[in-house]
Amino acid sequence: MRIAQLLSFLVILLPAAARAASVEMMTTSGCSCCHAWARHLHAAGFEVTVKDLAMGQLMRAKLDAGVPATLAACHTARIGGYVVEGHVPAREIQKLLTERPDAIGLVVPGMPIGSPGMESGDRREAYEVLLLKRGGKTEVFARYE
């Protein structure tokens, strides 16, 4: 009994990011950049489950999650009560889970070269990680040059 109480107490003390390290990624089968992004998250300590969907189902899941079509990328993930759309770096997800802003989640629209999962040698495109707020509004969460 005492061990169970102690374990329950320790779980309460764990930071939200540690408790929410499980990611469910939705994508279409055969998307190699999506699987590369999943490996990036795994290397950062996240436990990633991949769910392959038909394109129509994936688009419906994005819209249901609050991701506007104009911000859509090739995969959508859920973690810690948030949505993560596209090639968002693991460090920004960790920051999101630590800060816990009132938002839907994070978005990297499109597929910028050099973002996690979209590596191509030394080529890099500048891109922004956007904080997606309710009502579809966004603000810059991080910039990558």
mmCIF file of C-alpha atoms in Angstrom:
data_model
loop_
_atom_site.group_PDB
_atom_site.id
_atom_site.type_symbol
_atom_site.label_atom_id
_atom_site.label_comp_id
_atom_site.label_asym_id
_atom_site.label_seq_id
_atom_site.Cartn_x
_atom_site.Cartn_y
_atom_site.Cartn_z
ATOM 1 C CA MET A 1 0.000 0.000 0.000
ATOM 2 C CA ARG A 2 2.760 2.466 0.895
ATOM 3 C CA ILE A 3 4.588 1.786 -2.380
ATOM 4 C CA ALA A 4 1.424 2.502 -4.380
ATOM 5 C CA GLN A 5 0.937 5.778 -2.522
ATOM 6 C CA LEU A 6 4.555 6.753 -3.089
ATOM 7 C CA LEU A 7 4.326 5.968 -6.808
ATOM 8 C CA SER A 8 1.113 7.982 -7.111
ATOM 9 C CA PHE A 9 2.810 10.912 -5.405
ATOM 10 C CA LEU A 10 5.846 10.707 -7.703
ATOM 11 C CA VAL A 11 3.646 10.690 -10.815
ATOM 12 C CA ILE A 12 2.041 13.929 -9.627
ATOM 13 C CA LEU A 13 5.485 15.492 -9.247
ATOM 14 C CA LEU A 14 6.624 14.570 -12.756
ATOM 15 C CA PRO A 15 6.635 17.528 -15.124
ATOM 16 C CA ALA A 16 3.900 17.543 -17.748
ATOM 17 C CA ALA A 17 6.417 16.984 -20.533
ATOM 18 C CA ALA A 18 7.631 13.752 -18.959
ATOM 19 C CA ARG A 19 4.087 12.441 -18.491
ATOM 20 C CA ALA A 20 3.058 13.400 -22.023
ATOM 21 C CA ALA A 21 5.937 11.799 -23.924
ATOM 22 C CA SER A 22 3.621 9.632 -26.021
ATOM 23 C CA VAL A 23 2.944 10.883 -29.568
ATOM 24 C CA GLU A 24 0.299 9.571 -31.964
ATOM 25 C CA MET A 25 1.235 10.537 -35.512
ATOM 26 C CA MET A 26 -1.300 10.275 -38.326
ATOM 27 C CA THR A 27 -0.015 10.109 -41.891
ATOM 28 C CA THR A 28 -0.541 8.313 -45.173
ATOM 29 C CA SER A 29 1.355 5.091 -45.811
ATOM 30 C CA GLY A 30 4.664 5.438 -47.572
ATOM 31 C CA CYS A 31 5.434 9.026 -46.519
ATOM 32 C CA SER A 32 9.173 8.762 -45.872
ATOM 33 C CA CYS A 33 9.586 12.294 -44.490
ATOM 34 C CA CYS A 34 6.839 11.626 -41.922
ATOM 35 C CA HIS A 35 8.637 8.521 -40.705
ATOM 36 C CA ALA A 36 11.914 10.475 -40.585
ATOM 37 C CA TRP A 37 10.166 13.076 -38.367
ATOM 38 C CA ALA A 38 8.928 10.247 -36.124
ATOM 39 C CA ARG A 39 12.539 9.013 -35.782
ATOM 40 C CA HIS A 40 13.594 12.588 -34.867
ATOM 41 C CA LEU A 41 11.016 12.615 -32.053
ATOM 42 C CA HIS A 42 12.022 9.136 -30.908
ATOM 43 C CA ALA A 43 15.672 10.254 -30.716
ATOM 44 C CA ALA A 44 14.514 13.157 -28.505
ATOM 45 C CA GLY A 45 12.867 10.746 -26.056
ATOM 46 C CA PHE A 46 9.284 10.655 -27.304
ATOM 47 C CA GLU A 47 7.394 7.406 -27.753
ATOM 48 C CA VAL A 48 5.828 7.564 -31.227
ATOM 49 C CA THR A 49 2.918 5.520 -32.552
ATOM 50 C CA VAL A 50 2.214 5.834 -36.277
ATOM 51 C CA LYS A 51 -1.315 5.540 -37.619
ATOM 52 C CA ASP A 52 -1.583 5.203 -41.416
ATOM 53 C CA LEU A 53 -4.767 6.705 -42.855
ATOM 54 C CA ALA A 54 -6.268 7.224 -46.279
ATOM 55 C CA MET A 55 -5.758 10.813 -47.501
ATOM 56 C CA GLY A 56 -9.428 11.714 -46.969
ATOM 57 C CA GLN A 57 -9.329 10.414 -43.394
ATOM 58 C CA LEU A 58 -6.121 12.329 -42.689
ATOM 59 C CA MET A 59 -7.570 15.583 -44.022
ATOM 60 C CA ARG A 60 -10.714 15.064 -41.919
ATOM 61 C CA ALA A 61 -8.542 14.423 -38.819
ATOM 62 C CA LYS A 62 -6.657 17.695 -39.452
ATOM 63 C CA LEU A 63 -9.869 19.708 -39.774
ATOM 64 C CA ASP A 64 -11.420 17.994 -36.740
ATOM 65 C CA ALA A 65 -8.302 18.889 -34.734
ATOM 66 C CA GLY A 66 -8.657 22.564 -35.673
ATOM 67 C CA VAL A 67 -5.881 22.752 -38.278
ATOM 68 C CA PRO A 68 -6.982 24.993 -41.173
ATOM 69 C CA ALA A 69 -6.304 23.622 -44.662
ATOM 70 C CA THR A 70 -4.035 26.626 -45.317
ATOM 71 C CA LEU A 71 -1.664 25.438 -42.555
ATOM 72 C CA ALA A 72 -1.757 21.718 -43.347
ATOM 73 C CA ALA A 73 1.364 19.631 -43.810
ATOM 74 C CA CYS A 74 1.903 15.935 -44.523
ATOM 75 C CA HIS A 75 1.287 14.587 -41.015
ATOM 76 C CA THR A 76 -0.644 15.448 -37.873
ATOM 77 C CA ALA A 77 0.252 14.360 -34.353
ATOM 78 C CA ARG A 78 -1.348 14.510 -30.928
ATOM 79 C CA ILE A 79 0.648 14.870 -27.746
ATOM 80 C CA GLY A 80 -0.265 16.020 -24.257
ATOM 81 C CA GLY A 81 -3.608 17.475 -25.334
ATOM 82 C CA TYR A 82 -2.060 19.420 -28.220
ATOM 83 C CA VAL A 83 -1.970 19.003 -31.995
ATOM 84 C CA VAL A 84 1.358 19.152 -33.806
ATOM 85 C CA GLU A 85 1.102 19.691 -37.563
ATOM 86 C CA GLY A 86 4.062 19.150 -39.844
ATOM 87 C CA HIS A 87 7.800 19.044 -39.268
ATOM 88 C CA VAL A 88 7.941 20.733 -35.853
ATOM 89 C CA PRO A 89 11.313 20.299 -34.077
ATOM 90 C CA ALA A 90 11.221 18.200 -30.889
ATOM 91 C CA ARG A 91 12.640 21.063 -28.809
ATOM 92 C CA GLU A 92 9.618 23.228 -29.678
ATOM 93 C CA ILE A 93 7.252 20.425 -28.673
ATOM 94 C CA GLN A 94 9.097 20.102 -25.365
ATOM 95 C CA LYS A 95 8.779 23.872 -24.856
ATOM 96 C CA LEU A 96 5.043 23.681 -25.660
ATOM 97 C CA LEU A 97 4.539 20.908 -23.109
ATOM 98 C CA THR A 98 6.480 22.816 -20.454
ATOM 99 C CA GLU A 99 4.825 26.204 -20.981
ATOM 100 C CA ARG A 100 1.298 24.801 -21.630
ATOM 101 C CA PRO A 101 -0.117 27.827 -23.515
ATOM 102 C CA ASP A 102 -3.843 28.076 -24.202
ATOM 103 C CA ALA A 103 -3.660 26.920 -27.810
ATOM 104 C CA ILE A 104 -4.542 24.115 -30.191
ATOM 105 C CA GLY A 105 -0.879 23.318 -30.817
ATOM 106 C CA LEU A 106 2.093 23.942 -33.098
ATOM 107 C CA VAL A 107 2.299 24.076 -36.882
ATOM 108 C CA VAL A 108 5.051 24.112 -39.480
ATOM 109 C CA PRO A 109 3.091 24.638 -42.709
ATOM 110 C CA GLY A 110 4.288 22.872 -45.837
ATOM 111 C CA MET A 111 7.507 20.903 -45.908
ATOM 112 C CA PRO A 112 10.497 23.249 -45.449
ATOM 113 C CA ILE A 113 13.850 21.783 -46.479
ATOM 114 C CA GLY A 114 16.079 21.318 -43.430
ATOM 115 C CA SER A 115 13.255 20.906 -40.918
ATOM 116 C CA PRO A 116 13.242 17.597 -38.968
ATOM 117 C CA GLY A 117 12.425 14.815 -41.409
ATOM 118 C CA MET A 118 13.093 17.054 -44.415
ATOM 119 C CA GLU A 119 16.889 17.079 -44.233
ATOM 120 C CA SER A 120 18.658 17.314 -47.598
ATOM 121 C CA GLY A 121 22.407 17.570 -47.137
ATOM 122 C CA ASP A 122 23.398 21.112 -46.195
ATOM 123 C CA ARG A 123 20.332 22.729 -47.791
ATOM 124 C CA ARG A 124 18.122 24.701 -45.425
ATOM 125 C CA GLU A 125 15.112 26.952 -45.851
ATOM 126 C CA ALA A 126 14.119 29.490 -43.233
ATOM 127 C CA TYR A 127 10.819 28.596 -41.581
ATOM 128 C CA GLU A 128 8.637 29.446 -38.633
ATOM 129 C CA VAL A 129 6.981 27.265 -36.036
ATOM 130 C CA LEU A 130 3.551 28.761 -35.419
ATOM 131 C CA LEU A 131 1.454 28.558 -32.276
ATOM 132 C CA LEU A 132 -2.061 27.748 -33.476
ATOM 133 C CA LYS A 133 -4.680 29.393 -31.314
ATOM 134 C CA ARG A 134 -8.391 28.812 -31.156
ATOM 135 C CA GLY A 135 -10.249 30.405 -34.040
ATOM 136 C CA GLY A 136 -7.352 29.734 -36.431
ATOM 137 C CA LYS A 137 -5.167 32.650 -35.333
ATOM 138 C CA THR A 138 -1.420 32.061 -35.194
ATOM 139 C CA GLU A 139 1.655 33.661 -33.688
ATOM 140 C CA VAL A 140 5.319 32.885 -34.201
ATOM 141 C CA PHE A 141 6.541 30.397 -31.589
ATOM 142 C CA ALA A 142 10.064 29.934 -33.025
ATOM 143 C CA ARG A 143 12.093 30.853 -36.112
ATOM 144 C CA TYR A 144 14.692 28.737 -37.888
ATOM 145 C CA GLU A 145 17.154 30.283 -40.347
#
